[in-house]
């Protein structure tokens, strides 16, 4: 008999997410899509409900579960939404007490025992890579210590089994189950300045990261880099183009450019297929092959996003970025000079932040030819080195607000309103520059961007006024 599971990206009803939902990217839950494809090739009936992006209420999710009648419900949660996931699990349990509720995601992997101990509505948690573990739970029909990579309760005790080994060859995985995502790809959009042509699809080209930035949680996929082959990626792009008429893909893992030989091979294979695809990616400041920039641009690359984080060398060192301010300047100028746009991720409010370091960041951002910036507040995320250090100092925070759009941590000698003021100051100084205003004005004449841009501009203006 075929078993059934509903994979759910939980809904969130919170004012703190208004900025993220309306201004930020609306990205499909690729983690759930990979889980779904893995399960259904093994005779498990799977559905996905992206309640978060769809803006559904908990009541609507309950109605969905009632119609689907699954034996299992799988929830995913970051630290900022795990409480909401637990509340939803409680409502599901109340209506459907025989449904087994499984929790996964970054918070579960970062705090496995604590999650199961704190949130009693979850029957079992999966930590680390989830495909094989989730299948083992469903296939065996039981939860016990024979299954690696899980945490559960037994006789009042929290039991954590040994970790599961990571998948060595990622090419063995099927393509994500995009077809289970409602209105893919049209419903899912990056920010208006983060795509070139529609429709656009996100791609993850690897798992794991060999770097150890102090603000980053690597508990799900670990430190060892495992990458899909170029043949897999090209086949995936061809599939997306043939089935969904995709015109652009975005590589969302920040080590896509790490292997220079693999990058050139990818470009060669992409050119050979003549797919007429635009693409963007993320990269490290210190691992860019300058000589390959022209080839990348000719092959359709139009933007590279970098984790710049700060204009202060002191803070870069605290973050363990292993880059210098001088390297940032050289890389951004090289990228911009090649005709590829350079986008920056910035973090303000870390423990070493001062008025002087904020000014250094402002000077860097306004002094280099970035095309776009994304500024966030420093947030000690469970599973990161920074979280462990700051927790020891006695810091605590509301999990519901533990995201980069709320101020969770305030460094010594800086007031919260100063951080908010500098965020607004960075955005105003950058985007109200005449050349960028002109670029956005030109976007108004793009059929694919005009409506999206007007909505984002209205919300952006309201936020700036409200927070000033």
Short mmCIF file of C-alpha atoms in Angstrom, two decimals:
data_model
loop_
_atom_site.label_atom_id
_atom_site.label_comp_id
_atom_site.label_asym_id
_atom_site.label_seq_id
_atom_site.Cartn_x
_atom_site.Cartn_y
_atom_site.Cartn_z
CA UNK A 1 0.00 0.00 0.00
CA UNK A 2 1.35 3.41 -1.00
CA UNK A 3 2.10 5.69 1.92
CA UNK A 4 1.32 9.41 1.83
CA UNK A 5 3.16 12.46 3.13
CA UNK A 6 2.44 16.16 2.93
CA UNK A 7 5.54 18.37 2.95
CA UNK A 8 4.70 21.84 4.25
CA UNK A 9 6.56 25.13 4.35
CA UNK A 10 4.73 26.58 7.41
CA UNK A 11 2.72 29.80 7.23
CA UNK A 12 3.75 32.87 9.15
CA UNK A 13 1.41 35.58 10.39
CA UNK A 14 3.75 38.24 11.75
CA UNK A 15 4.30 41.93 11.06
CA UNK A 16 8.07 41.45 11.17
CA UNK A 17 7.94 39.57 7.88
CA UNK A 18 6.17 42.25 5.87
CA UNK A 19 9.44 43.60 4.46
CA UNK A 20 10.78 40.17 3.58
CA UNK A 21 7.64 39.01 1.81
CA UNK A 22 7.03 42.14 -0.25
CA UNK A 23 10.55 43.35 -0.91
CA UNK A 24 12.51 40.13 -0.67
CA UNK A 25 12.72 37.18 -3.01
CA UNK A 26 9.86 34.73 -3.24
CA UNK A 27 11.89 31.58 -3.65
CA UNK A 28 10.55 28.03 -3.99
CA UNK A 29 11.35 25.60 -1.15
CA UNK A 30 13.90 23.57 -3.10
CA UNK A 31 14.73 21.47 -0.05
CA UNK A 32 11.17 20.16 0.05
CA UNK A 33 11.20 19.69 -3.73
CA UNK A 34 14.31 17.50 -3.50
CA UNK A 35 12.75 15.47 -0.68
CA UNK A 36 9.60 15.02 -2.74
CA UNK A 37 11.42 13.78 -5.84
CA UNK A 38 13.44 11.32 -3.74
CA UNK A 39 10.33 9.90 -2.07
CA UNK A 40 8.06 9.56 -5.06
CA UNK A 41 10.64 7.55 -7.02
CA UNK A 42 10.42 5.12 -4.09
CA UNK A 43 6.64 4.68 -4.25
CA UNK A 44 5.67 7.31 -1.67
CA UNK A 45 2.77 9.61 -2.54
CA UNK A 46 3.94 13.19 -1.96
CA UNK A 47 2.41 16.67 -2.00
CA UNK A 48 4.00 20.03 -1.25
CA UNK A 49 2.22 23.02 0.26
CA UNK A 50 4.27 26.23 0.29
CA UNK A 51 2.05 27.96 2.84
CA UNK A 52 4.73 30.53 3.66
CA UNK A 53 4.97 32.05 0.19
CA UNK A 54 1.28 31.57 -0.55
CA UNK A 55 0.40 33.54 2.58
CA UNK A 56 -2.00 30.89 3.82
CA UNK A 57 -3.54 30.83 7.27
CA UNK A 58 -3.12 27.87 9.63
CA UNK A 59 -6.80 27.10 9.06
CA UNK A 60 -6.16 26.79 5.32
CA UNK A 61 -3.31 24.37 6.02
CA UNK A 62 -5.60 22.27 8.22
CA UNK A 63 -8.15 22.13 5.38
CA UNK A 64 -5.37 21.01 3.02
CA UNK A 65 -4.32 18.20 5.39
CA UNK A 66 -7.95 17.17 5.74
CA UNK A 67 -8.32 16.82 1.97
CA UNK A 68 -5.03 15.02 1.39
CA UNK A 69 -5.35 12.66 4.38
CA UNK A 70 -1.62 11.94 4.68
CA UNK A 71 -0.15 9.53 7.20
CA UNK A 72 2.84 11.83 7.65
CA UNK A 73 3.29 15.58 7.67
CA UNK A 74 6.81 16.93 7.15
CA UNK A 75 7.52 20.48 8.26
CA UNK A 76 10.63 22.55 7.59
CA UNK A 77 11.72 25.43 9.80
CA UNK A 78 14.46 27.96 10.30
CA UNK A 79 14.99 29.31 13.81
CA UNK A 80 12.71 32.28 13.15
CA UNK A 81 9.71 30.12 12.22
CA UNK A 82 10.13 26.99 14.35
CA UNK A 83 7.62 28.32 16.89
CA UNK A 84 5.06 28.83 14.13
CA UNK A 85 5.80 25.33 12.85
CA UNK A 86 5.17 23.96 16.34
CA UNK A 87 1.89 25.83 16.67
CA UNK A 88 0.80 24.43 13.31
CA UNK A 89 1.84 20.94 14.38
CA UNK A 90 -0.32 21.31 17.48
CA UNK A 91 -3.36 22.26 15.40
CA UNK A 92 -2.77 19.32 13.07
CA UNK A 93 -2.41 16.93 16.01
CA UNK A 94 -5.60 18.25 17.54
CA UNK A 95 -7.58 17.43 14.37
CA UNK A 96 -5.61 14.39 13.21
CA UNK A 97 -4.02 12.69 16.25
CA UNK A 98 -2.81 9.68 14.24
CA UNK A 99 -0.73 11.74 11.80
CA UNK A 100 3.03 11.50 12.42
CA UNK A 101 4.60 14.95 12.35
CA UNK A 102 8.24 15.21 11.28
CA UNK A 103 10.31 18.38 11.68
CA UNK A 104 13.41 19.18 9.63
CA UNK A 105 15.30 22.22 8.45
CA UNK A 106 18.16 24.34 9.72
CA UNK A 107 16.88 24.92 13.27
CA UNK A 108 16.36 21.22 13.84
CA UNK A 109 19.87 20.46 12.58
CA UNK A 110 21.44 23.22 14.68
CA UNK A 111 19.60 22.33 17.90
CA UNK A 112 18.36 18.73 17.52
CA UNK A 113 17.76 17.65 21.12
CA UNK A 114 16.59 21.09 22.22
CA UNK A 115 14.01 21.27 19.43
CA UNK A 116 12.35 17.96 20.28
CA UNK A 117 12.55 18.65 24.01
CA UNK A 118 11.05 22.15 23.68
CA UNK A 119 8.36 21.56 21.08
CA UNK A 120 6.24 18.62 22.10
CA UNK A 121 4.01 18.59 19.02
CA UNK A 122 6.78 17.18 16.82
CA UNK A 123 6.90 13.38 16.86
CA UNK A 124 10.37 13.10 15.38
CA UNK A 125 13.07 15.40 14.06
CA UNK A 126 15.54 14.87 11.23
CA UNK A 127 18.92 16.51 11.49
CA UNK A 128 21.45 16.78 8.68
CA UNK A 129 20.73 15.70 5.11
CA UNK A 130 17.16 14.46 4.99
CA UNK A 131 16.33 12.43 1.90
CA UNK A 132 17.31 8.91 2.99
CA UNK A 133 16.35 9.49 6.61
CA UNK A 134 12.84 10.64 5.73
CA UNK A 135 12.35 7.66 3.46
CA UNK A 136 13.55 5.26 6.16
CA UNK A 137 10.96 6.63 8.59
CA UNK A 138 8.14 6.21 6.08
CA UNK A 139 9.33 2.89 4.68
CA UNK A 140 9.80 1.25 8.08
CA UNK A 141 6.66 2.76 9.54
CA UNK A 142 8.38 3.23 12.87
CA UNK A 143 10.59 5.62 14.82
CA UNK A 144 13.44 3.96 16.68
CA UNK A 145 17.17 4.04 17.28
CA UNK A 146 17.92 1.93 14.20
CA UNK A 147 17.39 4.96 11.95
CA UNK A 148 20.39 7.32 11.87
CA UNK A 149 19.95 11.08 11.83
CA UNK A 150 16.80 11.40 13.94
CA UNK A 151 15.76 12.69 17.37
CA UNK A 152 12.64 11.48 19.17
CA UNK A 153 11.12 10.93 22.61
CA UNK A 154 11.01 7.55 24.29
CA UNK A 155 9.73 6.93 27.81
CA UNK A 156 10.12 10.61 28.63
CA UNK A 157 13.70 10.78 27.36
CA UNK A 158 15.02 12.52 24.23
CA UNK A 159 16.92 10.06 22.05
CA UNK A 160 19.37 11.21 19.36
CA UNK A 161 20.66 8.55 16.97
CA UNK A 162 24.10 8.78 15.30
CA UNK A 163 24.39 11.11 12.30
CA UNK A 164 23.73 9.79 8.83
CA UNK A 165 26.55 9.86 6.30
CA UNK A 166 26.23 12.50 3.61
CA UNK A 167 25.34 11.58 0.04
CA UNK A 168 28.64 11.34 -1.81
CA UNK A 169 27.41 11.55 -5.39
CA UNK A 170 24.72 14.21 -5.66
CA UNK A 171 24.10 13.28 -9.30
CA UNK A 172 22.23 10.24 -7.97
CA UNK A 173 19.43 12.58 -6.86
CA UNK A 174 16.53 13.25 -9.20
CA UNK A 175 15.68 16.80 -10.23
CA UNK A 176 13.58 18.72 -7.67
CA UNK A 177 9.84 18.12 -7.96
CA UNK A 178 9.10 21.53 -9.44
CA UNK A 179 5.74 20.25 -10.67
CA UNK A 180 4.51 19.98 -7.07
CA UNK A 181 5.05 23.70 -6.49
CA UNK A 182 1.92 25.67 -7.22
CA UNK A 183 2.21 27.95 -10.29
CA UNK A 184 5.92 27.33 -10.76
CA UNK A 185 7.76 29.24 -12.14
CA UNK A 186 5.50 32.28 -12.57
CA UNK A 187 4.59 32.61 -8.89
CA UNK A 188 8.20 32.57 -7.69
CA UNK A 189 10.16 35.75 -8.27
CA UNK A 190 13.46 37.12 -7.03
CA UNK A 191 13.58 40.82 -6.17
CA UNK A 192 13.01 43.09 -9.15
CA UNK A 193 16.72 43.89 -9.39
CA UNK A 194 17.78 40.26 -9.14
CA UNK A 195 16.54 38.83 -12.41
CA UNK A 196 17.19 39.71 -16.03
CA UNK A 197 14.51 37.78 -17.90
CA UNK A 198 11.41 35.85 -16.90
CA UNK A 199 10.60 33.06 -16.27
CA UNK A 200 13.48 32.42 -13.87
CA UNK A 201 14.35 29.35 -11.80
CA UNK A 202 16.72 28.90 -8.84
CA UNK A 203 19.31 26.12 -8.86
CA UNK A 204 21.50 24.77 -6.06
CA UNK A 205 24.72 23.45 -7.59
CA UNK A 206 26.33 22.01 -4.45
CA UNK A 207 25.96 21.11 -0.78
CA UNK A 208 28.36 21.89 2.04
CA UNK A 209 30.86 24.72 2.37
CA UNK A 210 34.59 24.50 3.13
CA UNK A 211 34.62 27.95 4.74
CA UNK A 212 33.74 28.83 8.33
CA UNK A 213 32.18 32.29 8.50
CA UNK A 214 31.29 32.92 12.14
CA UNK A 215 27.71 34.03 11.39
CA UNK A 216 26.86 30.97 9.27
CA UNK A 217 25.14 27.72 10.30
CA UNK A 218 26.47 24.68 8.44
CA UNK A 219 24.76 22.00 10.47
CA UNK A 220 22.57 20.69 7.63
CA UNK A 221 25.09 19.92 4.88
CA UNK A 222 28.41 20.21 6.70
CA UNK A 223 31.80 21.66 5.79
CA UNK A 224 32.80 19.28 3.03
CA UNK A 225 31.95 20.55 -0.43
CA UNK A 226 29.89 18.19 -2.59
CA UNK A 227 28.89 19.47 -6.01
CA UNK A 228 26.58 18.31 -8.76
CA UNK A 229 28.47 17.62 -11.98
CA UNK A 230 28.26 20.03 -14.90
CA UNK A 231 26.46 17.33 -16.90
CA UNK A 232 23.77 17.21 -14.19
CA UNK A 233 23.44 21.00 -14.16
CA UNK A 234 23.21 21.25 -17.96
CA UNK A 235 20.56 18.51 -18.05
CA UNK A 236 18.64 20.33 -15.32
CA UNK A 237 18.76 23.62 -17.24
CA UNK A 238 17.61 21.87 -20.42
CA UNK A 239 14.76 20.26 -18.48
CA UNK A 240 13.67 23.60 -17.01
CA UNK A 241 13.82 25.26 -20.41
CA UNK A 242 11.87 22.55 -22.23
CA UNK A 243 9.16 22.07 -19.57
CA UNK A 244 8.80 25.58 -18.16
CA UNK A 245 10.29 27.78 -20.88
CA UNK A 246 12.84 29.11 -18.39
CA UNK A 247 14.93 31.99 -19.76
CA UNK A 248 17.15 32.47 -16.74
CA UNK A 249 18.58 30.49 -13.83
CA UNK A 250 20.05 31.74 -10.54
CA UNK A 251 22.72 29.69 -8.76
CA UNK A 252 22.13 30.31 -5.07
CA UNK A 253 25.09 28.55 -3.48
CA UNK A 254 28.02 30.86 -2.84
CA UNK A 255 30.76 28.50 -3.99
CA UNK A 256 29.59 28.12 -7.61
CA UNK A 257 32.75 29.88 -8.82
CA UNK A 258 35.14 28.10 -6.48
CA UNK A 259 36.42 25.45 -8.91
CA UNK A 260 37.88 27.43 -11.82
CA UNK A 261 38.34 24.43 -14.11
CA UNK A 262 34.77 23.31 -13.48
CA UNK A 263 33.51 26.83 -14.21
CA UNK A 264 35.22 26.90 -17.60
CA UNK A 265 33.91 23.43 -18.39
CA UNK A 266 30.39 24.57 -17.45
CA UNK A 267 30.69 27.58 -19.76
CA UNK A 268 31.91 25.35 -22.58
CA UNK A 269 29.02 22.91 -22.16
CA UNK A 270 26.50 25.74 -21.89
CA UNK A 271 27.76 27.33 -25.10
CA UNK A 272 27.73 23.98 -26.90
CA UNK A 273 24.04 23.46 -26.07
CA UNK A 274 23.10 26.95 -27.36
CA UNK A 275 20.34 27.28 -24.78
CA UNK A 276 20.12 31.10 -24.89
CA UNK A 277 19.92 31.25 -21.10
CA UNK A 278 20.86 34.14 -18.85
CA UNK A 279 22.25 33.28 -15.44
CA UNK A 280 23.48 34.81 -12.22
CA UNK A 281 25.39 33.34 -9.33
CA UNK A 282 27.00 34.03 -5.98
CA UNK A 283 30.73 34.09 -5.41
CA UNK A 284 33.50 34.73 -2.93
CA UNK A 285 35.55 37.89 -3.17
CA UNK A 286 38.84 35.95 -2.96
CA UNK A 287 37.97 33.08 -5.29
CA UNK A 288 37.12 34.80 -8.55
CA UNK A 289 38.86 33.93 -11.82
CA UNK A 290 39.25 37.38 -13.37
CA UNK A 291 40.32 35.88 -16.68
CA UNK A 292 37.03 34.00 -16.96
CA UNK A 293 34.79 37.06 -16.57
CA UNK A 294 34.51 37.79 -20.30
CA UNK A 295 33.71 34.14 -21.02
CA UNK A 296 31.06 34.21 -18.28
CA UNK A 297 29.44 37.31 -19.70
CA UNK A 298 29.48 35.93 -23.25
CA UNK A 299 27.84 32.74 -21.91
CA UNK A 300 24.93 34.72 -20.40
CA UNK A 301 26.12 35.62 -16.87
CA UNK A 302 24.81 39.08 -16.00
CA UNK A 303 25.26 39.36 -12.21
CA UNK A 304 27.43 38.00 -9.39
CA UNK A 305 26.41 38.49 -5.75
CA UNK A 306 29.15 38.68 -3.11
CA UNK A 307 29.17 38.32 0.66
CA UNK A 308 30.96 41.61 1.27
CA UNK A 309 29.49 41.92 4.80
CA UNK A 310 31.43 45.02 5.95
CA UNK A 311 33.82 47.78 4.98
CA UNK A 312 35.78 47.29 8.20
CA UNK A 313 38.72 44.91 8.21
CA UNK A 314 38.21 44.39 11.94
CA UNK A 315 34.70 43.08 11.36
CA UNK A 316 35.70 41.00 8.33
CA UNK A 317 38.26 39.29 10.54
CA UNK A 318 35.66 38.73 13.29
CA UNK A 319 33.41 37.11 10.69
CA UNK A 320 36.34 34.92 9.62
CA UNK A 321 35.72 35.93 6.01
CA UNK A 322 39.39 35.49 5.08
CA UNK A 323 39.21 38.48 2.74
CA UNK A 324 40.51 42.06 2.87
CA UNK A 325 38.92 45.40 2.10
CA UNK A 326 41.49 45.81 -0.68
CA UNK A 327 40.40 42.49 -2.24
CA UNK A 328 36.80 43.66 -2.17
CA UNK A 329 37.69 46.80 -4.10
CA UNK A 330 39.74 44.94 -6.73
CA UNK A 331 37.14 42.22 -7.30
CA UNK A 332 34.17 44.56 -7.59
CA UNK A 333 36.00 46.83 -10.03
CA UNK A 334 37.05 43.84 -12.14
CA UNK A 335 33.51 42.45 -12.27
CA UNK A 336 31.92 45.80 -13.04
CA UNK A 337 34.56 46.52 -15.69
CA UNK A 338 33.72 43.26 -17.45
CA UNK A 339 30.11 44.32 -17.89
CA UNK A 340 28.76 41.92 -15.25
CA UNK A 341 26.81 43.53 -12.42
CA UNK A 342 28.18 43.16 -8.88
CA UNK A 343 25.73 42.83 -5.98
CA UNK A 344 26.68 43.02 -2.29
CA UNK A 345 25.34 41.42 0.87
CA UNK A 346 26.04 43.63 3.91
CA UNK A 347 25.66 42.86 7.64
CA UNK A 348 25.54 45.62 10.24
CA UNK A 349 25.40 45.39 14.03
CA UNK A 350 27.94 42.66 14.83
CA UNK A 351 29.65 42.61 18.26
CA UNK A 352 32.58 44.77 17.09
CA UNK A 353 30.41 47.33 15.29
CA UNK A 354 31.01 51.00 16.13
CA UNK A 355 30.10 54.31 14.55
CA UNK A 356 33.51 54.27 12.86
CA UNK A 357 33.02 50.79 11.34
CA UNK A 358 29.56 51.76 10.11
CA UNK A 359 31.10 54.76 8.37
CA UNK A 360 33.74 52.48 6.83
CA UNK A 361 30.99 50.27 5.43
CA UNK A 362 29.09 53.26 4.10
CA UNK A 363 32.23 54.58 2.41
CA UNK A 364 32.92 51.20 0.80
CA UNK A 365 29.38 50.72 -0.49
CA UNK A 366 29.06 54.22 -1.93
CA UNK A 367 32.60 54.22 -3.30
CA UNK A 368 32.51 51.02 -5.38
CA UNK A 369 30.51 50.25 -8.57
CA UNK A 370 27.96 47.90 -7.03
CA UNK A 371 24.74 47.44 -8.97
CA UNK A 372 22.65 46.53 -5.93
CA UNK A 373 22.99 45.94 -2.20
CA UNK A 374 21.18 43.92 0.44
CA UNK A 375 21.64 45.13 4.01
CA UNK A 376 20.68 42.99 7.00
CA UNK A 377 21.05 43.15 10.75
CA UNK A 378 23.55 40.82 12.40
CA UNK A 379 21.64 37.88 13.84
CA UNK A 380 23.28 35.18 15.98
CA UNK A 381 21.84 32.08 14.31
CA UNK A 382 21.75 28.75 16.18
CA UNK A 383 24.47 26.50 14.84
CA UNK A 384 26.88 29.35 14.11
CA UNK A 385 30.09 30.08 16.00
CA UNK A 386 28.86 33.60 16.76
CA UNK A 387 25.69 32.21 18.37
CA UNK A 388 27.65 29.94 20.68
CA UNK A 389 29.96 32.77 21.76
CA UNK A 390 27.20 35.30 22.31
CA UNK A 391 24.98 32.83 24.20
CA UNK A 392 27.85 32.37 26.67
CA UNK A 393 27.70 36.10 27.34
CA UNK A 394 24.11 35.76 28.53
CA UNK A 395 22.35 36.98 25.37
CA UNK A 396 18.88 35.69 24.55
CA UNK A 397 16.33 36.46 21.88
CA UNK A 398 12.77 35.76 20.82
CA UNK A 399 12.94 32.95 18.24
CA UNK A 400 9.98 34.48 16.39
CA UNK A 401 12.07 37.56 15.65
CA UNK A 402 15.33 35.78 14.91
CA UNK A 403 15.73 36.96 11.32
CA UNK A 404 17.82 39.57 9.54
CA UNK A 405 14.91 42.03 9.28
CA UNK A 406 14.64 42.53 13.04
CA UNK A 407 17.31 43.80 15.42
CA UNK A 408 18.10 40.80 17.61
CA UNK A 409 21.50 41.78 18.90
CA UNK A 410 22.76 45.26 19.82
CA UNK A 411 26.54 45.73 20.11
CA UNK A 412 28.04 47.63 22.99
CA UNK A 413 27.89 51.44 22.77
CA UNK A 414 25.41 51.43 19.85
CA UNK A 415 21.70 52.01 20.26
CA UNK A 416 19.11 50.10 18.18
CA UNK A 417 17.84 53.28 16.54
CA UNK A 418 21.37 53.97 15.30
CA UNK A 419 21.46 50.62 13.49
CA UNK A 420 18.07 51.27 11.95
CA UNK A 421 19.19 54.76 10.96
CA UNK A 422 22.33 53.47 9.28
CA UNK A 423 20.41 50.81 7.38
CA UNK A 424 18.10 53.48 6.01
CA UNK A 425 21.06 55.77 5.36
CA UNK A 426 22.84 53.07 3.35
CA UNK A 427 19.75 52.32 1.28
CA UNK A 428 18.92 55.97 0.65
CA UNK A 429 22.49 56.93 -0.17
CA UNK A 430 22.83 54.02 -2.56
CA UNK A 431 19.47 53.84 -4.34
CA UNK A 432 18.70 57.55 -4.47
CA UNK A 433 21.84 58.17 -6.51
CA UNK A 434 20.81 59.71 -9.88
CA UNK A 435 22.27 56.90 -12.03
CA UNK A 436 20.42 54.22 -10.06
CA UNK A 437 17.18 56.18 -10.04
CA UNK A 438 17.52 56.43 -13.81
CA UNK A 439 18.07 52.67 -14.10
CA UNK A 440 14.91 52.00 -12.12
CA UNK A 441 13.04 54.56 -14.17
CA UNK A 442 14.00 52.63 -17.29
CA UNK A 443 12.66 49.44 -15.70
CA UNK A 444 9.20 51.01 -15.73
CA UNK A 445 9.13 50.41 -19.46
CA UNK A 446 9.87 46.70 -19.07
CA UNK A 447 6.60 44.71 -19.20
CA UNK A 448 8.08 42.00 -16.96
CA UNK A 449 9.30 44.40 -14.28
CA UNK A 450 7.13 47.51 -14.16
CA UNK A 451 4.36 46.20 -11.88
CA UNK A 452 6.82 44.34 -9.67
CA UNK A 453 8.98 47.46 -9.39
CA UNK A 454 6.11 49.80 -8.52
CA UNK A 455 4.88 47.53 -5.74
CA UNK A 456 8.38 47.14 -4.30
CA UNK A 457 9.07 50.89 -4.54
CA UNK A 458 5.87 51.72 -2.68
CA UNK A 459 6.64 49.28 0.13
CA UNK A 460 10.29 50.42 0.28
CA UNK A 461 9.20 54.07 0.62
CA UNK A 462 6.73 53.21 3.39
CA UNK A 463 9.42 51.34 5.32
CA UNK A 464 11.97 54.11 4.97
CA UNK A 465 9.47 56.72 6.18
CA UNK A 466 8.29 54.51 9.03
CA UNK A 467 11.81 53.71 10.28
CA UNK A 468 13.32 57.15 9.89
#
